[in-house]
XYZ file of N, CA and C in Angstrom:
606
model
N 0.852 -1.196 0.000
C 0.000 0.000 0.000
C 0.885 1.243 0.000
N 0.607 2.236 -0.842
C 1.410 3.469 -0.837
C 1.392 4.129 0.531
N 2.480 4.800 0.862
C 2.597 5.419 2.179
C 1.502 6.448 2.411
N 1.151 7.220 1.397
C 0.116 8.242 1.556
C -1.214 7.619 1.946
N -1.581 6.562 1.278
C -2.847 5.899 1.585
C -2.810 5.279 2.969
N -1.665 4.679 3.329
C -1.543 4.063 4.651
C -1.744 5.095 5.750
N -1.155 6.267 5.579
C -1.285 7.300 6.596
C -2.720 7.805 6.688
N -3.368 8.002 5.550
C -4.749 8.482 5.566
C -5.682 7.476 6.229
N -5.535 6.193 5.855
C -6.423 5.183 6.411
C -6.173 4.967 7.889
N -4.897 5.024 8.283
C -4.599 4.820 9.694
C -5.041 6.016 10.522
N -5.011 7.212 9.949
C -5.463 8.398 10.661
C -6.943 8.297 10.999
N -7.695 7.624 10.145
C -9.130 7.508 10.363
C -9.461 6.697 11.602
N -8.557 5.811 11.986
C -8.808 5.004 13.172
C -7.825 5.315 14.294
N -7.168 6.475 14.230
C -6.147 6.829 15.222
C -6.728 6.970 16.613
N -8.039 7.206 16.714
C -8.646 7.343 18.030
C -8.769 6.025 18.760
N -8.593 4.920 18.072
C -8.681 3.604 18.706
C -7.370 3.281 19.391
N -7.436 2.741 20.593
C -6.232 2.330 21.293
C -5.865 0.943 20.810
N -4.680 0.801 20.219
C -4.252 -0.478 19.683
C -3.546 -1.295 20.752
N -3.669 -2.595 20.658
C -2.997 -3.477 21.609
C -1.551 -3.666 21.204
N -0.762 -4.215 22.113
C 0.643 -4.465 21.818
C 0.782 -5.419 20.642
N -0.195 -6.281 20.416
C -0.141 -7.215 19.307
C -0.093 -6.492 17.973
N -0.621 -5.268 17.944
C -0.667 -4.522 16.692
C 0.719 -4.174 16.178
N 1.704 -4.118 17.046
C 3.055 -3.778 16.622
C 4.057 -4.838 17.069
N 3.587 -6.070 17.287
C 4.491 -7.114 17.748
C 5.274 -7.745 16.604
N 4.856 -7.498 15.360
C 5.531 -8.079 14.212
C 6.643 -7.193 13.684
N 6.832 -7.269 12.377
C 7.930 -6.538 11.754
C 7.664 -5.038 11.725
N 8.741 -4.291 11.817
C 8.704 -2.834 11.716
C 9.679 -2.430 10.624
N 9.264 -1.505 9.784
C 10.124 -1.021 8.716
C 10.384 0.465 8.923
N 11.594 0.896 8.605
C 11.968 2.306 8.716
C 12.216 2.822 7.301
N 11.280 3.625 6.785
C 11.342 4.100 5.411
C 11.852 5.533 5.375
N 12.871 5.749 4.599
C 13.499 7.073 4.494
C 12.492 8.114 4.004
N 12.463 9.231 4.689
C 11.596 10.343 4.308
C 12.036 10.911 2.972
N 11.075 11.254 2.140
C 11.341 11.871 0.850
C 10.675 13.247 0.813
N 11.271 14.216 0.129
C 10.613 15.525 -0.007
C 9.195 15.414 -0.558
N 8.925 14.349 -1.285
C 7.574 14.141 -1.815
C 6.571 13.815 -0.710
N 7.074 13.529 0.501
C 6.209 13.199 1.637
C 5.789 14.427 2.439
N 5.998 15.613 1.914
C 5.747 16.832 2.686
C 4.302 16.914 3.179
N 3.345 16.593 2.320
C 1.946 16.668 2.739
C 1.638 15.629 3.816
N 2.218 14.460 3.679
C 2.034 13.426 4.689
C 2.617 13.871 6.017
N 3.776 14.498 5.946
C 4.425 14.981 7.161
C 3.580 16.052 7.834
N 3.034 16.958 7.035
C 2.185 18.025 7.585
C 0.967 17.440 8.285
N 0.365 16.427 7.682
C -0.791 15.781 8.296
C -0.392 15.046 9.572
N 0.701 14.327 9.506
C 1.174 13.544 10.641
C 1.453 14.423 11.859
N 2.186 15.519 11.653
C 2.600 16.356 12.772
C 1.486 17.260 13.294
N 0.598 17.693 12.414
C -0.409 18.668 12.826
C -1.674 18.043 13.406
N -1.900 16.772 13.163
C -3.145 16.147 13.624
C -2.974 15.308 14.877
N -1.765 15.226 15.394
C -1.509 14.451 16.608
C -1.212 15.389 17.781
N -1.384 14.864 18.979
C -1.027 15.605 20.188
C 0.380 15.197 20.595
N 1.279 16.165 20.723
C 2.666 15.892 21.103
C 2.951 16.598 22.431
N 2.507 16.034 23.547
C 2.584 16.731 24.834
C 3.998 17.007 25.321
N 4.977 16.253 24.854
C 6.348 16.432 25.342
C 7.297 16.965 24.266
N 6.743 17.601 23.249
C 7.570 18.117 22.167
C 7.399 19.626 22.047
N 8.138 20.364 22.826
C 8.203 21.816 22.704
C 6.848 22.488 22.702
N 6.495 23.086 21.580
C 5.266 23.868 21.487
C 4.061 23.041 21.071
N 4.194 21.714 21.055
C 3.073 20.870 20.684
C 2.987 20.650 19.181
N 1.771 20.525 18.669
C 1.571 20.244 17.245
C 1.774 21.505 16.409
N 2.640 21.460 15.410
C 2.846 22.632 14.551
C 1.727 22.748 13.518
N 1.626 23.899 12.870
C 0.653 24.088 11.811
C 1.126 23.453 10.518
N 0.190 23.124 9.635
C 0.562 22.462 8.383
C 1.448 23.342 7.506
N 1.172 24.643 7.481
C 1.980 25.547 6.656
C 3.429 25.567 7.141
N 3.600 25.584 8.455
C 4.945 25.583 9.018
C 5.697 24.311 8.651
N 5.014 23.169 8.727
C 5.662 21.893 8.390
C 6.033 21.862 6.914
N 5.131 22.316 6.048
C 5.436 22.337 4.612
C 6.656 23.198 4.318
N 6.743 24.342 4.973
C 7.886 25.234 4.762
C 9.185 24.574 5.220
N 9.134 23.914 6.373
C 10.332 23.246 6.874
C 10.756 22.103 5.953
N 9.790 21.344 5.479
C 10.106 20.239 4.574
C 10.704 20.762 3.272
N 10.128 21.843 2.743
C 10.639 22.426 1.502
C 12.047 22.972 1.677
N 12.357 23.442 2.888
C 13.693 23.978 3.171
C 14.700 22.882 3.471
N 14.260 21.626 3.453
C 15.184 20.514 3.669
C 15.440 20.172 5.111
N 14.584 20.599 6.020
C 14.816 20.357 7.440
C 14.689 18.890 7.834
N 14.120 18.078 6.954
C 13.950 16.661 7.270
C 14.816 15.758 6.397
N 15.543 16.346 5.469
C 16.416 15.548 4.612
C 17.481 16.449 3.999
N 18.669 16.430 4.610
C 19.789 17.207 4.088
C 21.088 16.558 4.551
N 22.197 17.241 4.378
C 23.482 16.655 4.754
C 23.594 16.381 6.250
N 22.843 17.129 7.041
C 22.933 17.014 8.494
C 21.746 16.295 9.123
N 20.725 16.010 8.342
C 19.474 15.492 8.889
C 18.912 14.375 8.020
N 18.427 13.337 8.665
C 17.696 12.284 7.967
C 16.460 11.937 8.797
N 15.370 11.660 8.107
C 14.143 11.274 8.794
C 13.632 9.956 8.222
N 12.976 9.187 9.079
C 12.451 7.882 8.681
C 11.053 7.696 9.256
N 10.141 7.211 8.416
C 8.833 6.810 8.894
C 8.950 5.463 9.598
N 8.221 5.288 10.691
C 8.121 3.990 11.352
C 6.843 3.351 10.837
N 6.978 2.259 10.099
C 5.842 1.628 9.434
C 5.691 0.200 9.945
N 4.482 -0.168 10.364
C 4.243 -1.508 10.899
C 4.105 -2.523 9.766
N 4.016 -3.786 10.148
C 3.873 -4.853 9.166
C 2.586 -4.778 8.378
N 1.601 -4.057 8.891
C 0.344 -3.865 8.164
C 0.365 -2.585 7.341
N 1.543 -1.996 7.193
C 1.745 -0.774 6.416
C 1.119 0.450 7.070
N 0.935 0.411 8.374
C 0.408 1.567 9.094
C 1.563 2.451 9.544
N 1.413 3.753 9.370
C 2.443 4.707 9.786
C 2.270 4.977 11.275
N 3.213 4.506 12.069
C 3.088 4.581 13.525
C 3.946 5.658 14.154
N 4.932 6.176 13.436
C 5.794 7.175 14.050
C 6.809 7.739 13.083
N 7.686 8.570 13.633
C 8.707 9.236 12.834
C 9.988 9.362 13.646
N 11.104 9.045 13.015
C 12.427 9.223 13.605
C 13.139 10.313 12.808
N 13.664 11.304 13.507
C 14.435 12.365 12.846
C 15.807 12.431 13.488
N 16.845 12.255 12.678
C 18.224 12.261 13.146
C 18.855 13.593 12.784
N 19.494 14.238 13.771
C 19.991 15.609 13.612
C 21.488 15.696 13.883
N 22.114 16.732 13.322
C 23.545 17.001 13.532
C 24.413 15.807 13.132
N 24.143 15.262 11.964
C 24.845 14.058 11.525
C 26.309 14.321 11.171
N 26.702 15.551 11.009
C 28.098 15.858 10.751
C 28.911 16.001 12.016
N 28.271 15.884 13.162
C 28.917 16.036 14.456
C 29.223 14.660 15.031
N 30.138 14.589 15.995
C 30.416 13.288 16.610
C 29.414 12.936 17.700
N 28.476 13.850 17.974
C 27.424 13.606 18.960
C 26.083 14.074 18.386
N 25.437 13.253 17.563
C 24.156 13.666 16.989
C 23.021 13.601 18.009
N 21.920 14.235 17.644
C 20.702 14.233 18.438
C 19.599 13.551 17.628
N 18.455 13.348 18.257
C 17.343 12.758 17.517
C 16.017 13.239 18.090
N 14.992 13.133 17.261
C 13.616 13.412 17.667
C 12.810 12.171 17.324
N 12.143 11.602 18.304
C 11.363 10.380 18.116
C 9.912 10.664 18.464
N 9.014 10.421 17.515
C 7.596 10.666 17.735
C 6.802 9.403 17.408
N 5.999 8.957 18.371
C 5.116 7.818 18.191
C 3.681 8.320 18.243
N 2.880 7.941 17.276
C 1.482 8.376 17.265
C 0.759 7.855 18.498
N -0.209 8.626 18.960
C -0.899 8.318 20.214
C -1.480 6.915 20.234
N -2.031 6.461 19.110
C -2.671 5.149 19.064
C -1.686 3.997 19.240
N -0.381 4.271 19.116
C 0.623 3.214 19.200
C 1.505 3.322 20.437
N 1.249 4.314 21.268
C 2.094 4.477 22.453
C 1.769 3.407 23.493
N 2.784 3.056 24.274
C 2.601 2.083 25.327
C 2.707 0.647 24.877
N 3.097 0.419 23.635
C 3.197 -0.937 23.106
C 4.641 -1.354 22.832
N 5.608 -0.565 23.303
C 7.016 -0.918 23.120
C 7.626 -0.442 21.822
N 6.878 0.304 21.033
C 7.399 0.749 19.746
C 8.524 1.757 19.906
N 8.438 2.607 20.927
C 9.500 3.578 21.161
C 10.818 2.908 21.481
N 10.770 1.842 22.258
C 11.988 1.098 22.592
C 12.603 0.493 21.341
N 11.775 -0.097 20.508
C 12.283 -0.698 19.273
C 12.895 0.355 18.359
N 12.238 1.508 18.282
C 12.734 2.566 17.413
C 14.046 3.147 17.928
N 14.163 3.318 19.246
C 15.395 3.869 19.803
C 16.564 2.904 19.600
N 16.312 1.615 19.774
C 17.371 0.638 19.518
C 17.781 0.649 18.052
N 16.785 0.785 17.181
C 17.112 0.811 15.753
C 17.946 2.036 15.404
N 17.515 3.215 15.841
C 18.230 4.433 15.458
C 19.630 4.462 16.052
N 19.790 3.888 17.243
C 21.118 3.820 17.852
C 22.054 2.972 16.996
N 21.586 1.786 16.609
C 22.393 0.926 15.759
C 22.654 1.531 14.394
N 21.642 2.197 13.850
C 21.789 2.824 12.540
C 22.865 3.898 12.576
N 22.814 4.763 13.579
C 23.782 5.858 13.663
C 25.207 5.349 13.855
N 25.389 4.432 14.771
C 26.740 3.936 15.027
C 27.288 3.123 13.851
N 26.416 2.480 13.093
C 26.857 1.679 11.947
C 27.078 2.533 10.709
N 26.175 3.454 10.463
C 26.216 4.265 9.252
C 27.265 5.369 9.315
N 27.572 5.843 10.522
C 28.490 6.975 10.693
C 29.613 6.587 11.652
N 30.740 6.093 11.130
C 31.840 5.628 11.981
C 32.430 6.708 12.880
N 32.247 7.981 12.527
C 32.825 9.059 13.318
C 32.014 9.430 14.551
N 30.854 8.858 14.706
C 30.020 9.173 15.867
C 30.555 8.463 17.101
N 30.787 9.226 18.165
C 31.284 8.662 19.423
C 30.186 8.432 20.440
N 29.126 9.271 20.355
C 28.055 9.208 21.338
C 26.785 9.773 20.732
N 25.647 9.399 21.286
C 24.351 9.898 20.837
C 23.640 10.479 22.049
N 23.061 11.642 21.874
C 22.383 12.302 22.984
C 20.887 12.442 22.722
N 20.134 12.474 23.812
C 18.699 12.739 23.730
C 18.254 13.477 24.976
N 17.344 14.417 24.815
C 16.831 15.197 25.942
C 15.315 15.092 25.974
N 14.761 14.982 27.166
C 13.312 14.932 27.308
C 12.887 15.719 28.529
N 11.586 15.931 28.637
C 11.064 16.640 29.791
C 11.094 15.725 31.007
N 11.309 16.308 32.176
C 11.479 15.510 33.394
C 10.293 14.585 33.656
N 9.083 15.029 33.364
C 7.903 14.224 33.670
C 7.540 13.225 32.571
N 8.339 13.136 31.523
C 8.085 12.150 30.469
C 8.679 10.807 30.893
N 8.001 10.157 31.822
C 8.525 8.927 32.399
C 8.646 7.800 31.375
N 7.746 7.752 30.412
C 7.807 6.697 29.401
C 9.103 6.787 28.596
N 9.473 8.000 28.181
C 10.700 8.154 27.412
C 11.919 7.909 28.272
N 11.861 8.285 29.526
C 12.997 8.051 30.411
C 13.226 6.550 30.618
N 12.137 5.788 30.748
C 12.275 4.330 30.855
C 12.853 3.750 29.562
N 12.426 4.317 28.438
C 12.927 3.845 27.152
C 14.423 4.081 27.033
N 14.890 5.253 27.438
C 16.330 5.519 27.433
C 17.070 4.451 28.227
N 16.607 4.178 29.431
C 17.306 3.217 30.290
C 17.305 1.808 29.689
N 16.177 1.406 29.117
C 16.087 0.077 28.497
C 17.092 -0.086 27.364
N 17.394 1.004 26.688
C 18.241 0.956 25.499
C 19.702 1.272 25.787
N 20.091 1.301 27.058
C 21.492 1.497 27.403
C 21.944 2.932 27.511
N 21.009 3.886 27.473
C 21.355 5.294 27.648
C 21.428 5.606 29.149
N 22.297 6.535 29.500
C 22.481 6.886 30.900
C 22.203 8.371 31.094
N 21.550 8.691 32.187
C 21.255 10.093 32.484
C 22.545 10.821 32.839
N 22.868 11.835 32.037
C 24.093 12.602 32.240
C 23.836 14.023 32.716
N 22.623 14.526 32.503
C 22.390 15.947 32.790
C 20.979 16.174 33.306
N 20.867 17.195 34.142
C 19.565 17.636 34.642
C 19.555 19.159 34.561
N 18.704 19.679 33.685
C 18.641 21.115 33.455
C 17.401 21.679 34.155
N 17.626 22.441 35.191
C 16.518 22.967 35.981
C 15.795 24.096 35.268
N 14.455 24.028 35.297
C 13.588 25.058 34.712
C 14.027 25.409 33.286
N 14.204 24.395 32.465
C 14.746 24.610 31.126
C 13.766 24.291 30.003
N 12.548 23.804 30.344
C 11.637 23.336 29.308
C 10.281 24.025 29.477
N 10.038 25.128 28.792
C 8.731 25.791 28.894
C 7.676 25.039 28.090
N 6.523 24.820 28.690
C 5.409 24.163 28.012
C 4.471 25.216 27.431
N 3.624 24.817 26.464
C 2.696 25.789 25.849
C 1.784 26.488 26.849
N 1.468 25.817 27.968
C 0.570 26.441 28.951
C 1.296 27.372 29.913
N 2.593 27.571 29.708
C 3.363 28.471 30.550
C 4.103 27.794 31.688
N 3.809 26.527 31.938
C 4.512 25.786 32.987
C 5.962 25.563 32.573
N 6.879 25.714 33.524
C 8.291 25.486 33.256
C 8.718 24.173 33.920
N 9.216 23.255 33.112
C 9.652 21.950 33.610
C 11.175 21.851 33.575
N 11.695 20.915 34.340
C 13.098 20.554 34.206
C 13.256 19.682 32.962
N 14.464 19.686 32.409
C 14.794 18.808 31.284
C 15.906 17.864 31.732
N 15.910 16.659 31.174
C 16.936 15.678 31.523
C 17.602 15.176 30.246
N 18.912 15.005 30.329
C 19.671 14.572 29.167
C 20.252 13.182 29.354
N 20.109 12.359 28.328
C 20.639 10.993 28.335
C 21.594 10.824 27.165
N 22.502 9.863 27.281
C 23.437 9.608 26.188
C 23.918 8.160 26.236
N 24.380 7.690 25.081
C 25.003 6.380 24.996
C 26.328 6.539 24.259
N 27.366 5.856 24.713
C 28.679 5.887 24.079
C 28.807 4.734 23.092
N 29.535 4.976 22.021
C 29.783 3.896 21.067
C 30.444 2.702 21.761
N 31.403 2.990 22.644
C 32.115 1.904 23.321
C 31.170 1.073 24.179
N 30.195 1.725 24.823
C 29.212 0.977 25.611
C 28.288 0.175 24.700
N 27.875 0.766 23.597
C 27.006 0.071 22.655
C 27.686 -1.179 22.111
N 28.978 -1.059 21.794
C 29.710 -2.197 21.258
C 29.899 -3.299 22.296
N 30.138 -2.897 23.548
C 30.423 -3.871 24.603
C 29.175 -4.358 25.331
N 28.043 -3.682 25.107
C 26.837 -4.043 25.827
C 26.891 -3.649 27.291
N 27.602 -2.557 27.572
C 27.752 -2.095 28.947
C 27.127 -0.707 29.109
N 27.021 -0.265 30.349
C 26.572 1.097 30.654
C 27.542 1.670 31.676
N 28.381 2.604 31.241
C 29.329 3.225 32.162
C 28.731 4.511 32.701
N 29.172 4.899 33.873
C 28.619 6.086 34.527
C 29.654 7.214 34.561
N 29.203 8.465 34.548
C 30.124 9.590 34.661
C 30.776 9.611 36.045
N 31.884 10.323 36.151
C 32.528 10.530 37.426
C 31.881 11.755 38.073
N 30.874 11.501 38.905
C 30.135 12.591 39.516
C 30.916 13.279 40.650
N 31.927 12.635 41.173
C 32.653 13.171 42.322
C 34.030 13.657 41.940
N 34.092 14.464 40.881
C 35.393 14.929 40.388
C 35.749 16.313 40.871
N 34.957 16.889 41.787
C 35.267 18.215 42.294
C 35.846 18.122 43.710
């Protein structure tokens, strides 16, 4: 099924809570194409993103960003998360790919949250980055302090909390939250270990 049709049909039933069985099979990561701009605008503007900055962006803003190459350029790559039934369940965006410490943005549609898809996607993107880019030494991710689901996902995937930024994350309603930073080292990923920072170096 074409990606556009899959997204439209899945959007029609996005209000249904899917069981873990819905994403227990194969997952495919399809590279974003500039031709997907309308799909991206629909995906980002019609979902609730409670832990992503200002929430859902407008369609015009997304189209402009896509046209400017914000989702596919020398420094950025994006991938659709597509289930075995060809349903579009999420989006992975990899940033600062020319740096030795890239960042990422991971978004799972509301109907698919809580089924382990975020964990699978984080493991995939970690392996992809370390394999595709030999110069990468570490991968970083930041989330809001109260995003417990993402924090558990970081820990499951071998990421370690390295930073706590007080009053650093303003929400759309004016509330100011703390932000927390996690990272994984290439050496830990290769060895299957989790090393900790030296917190007592002062």
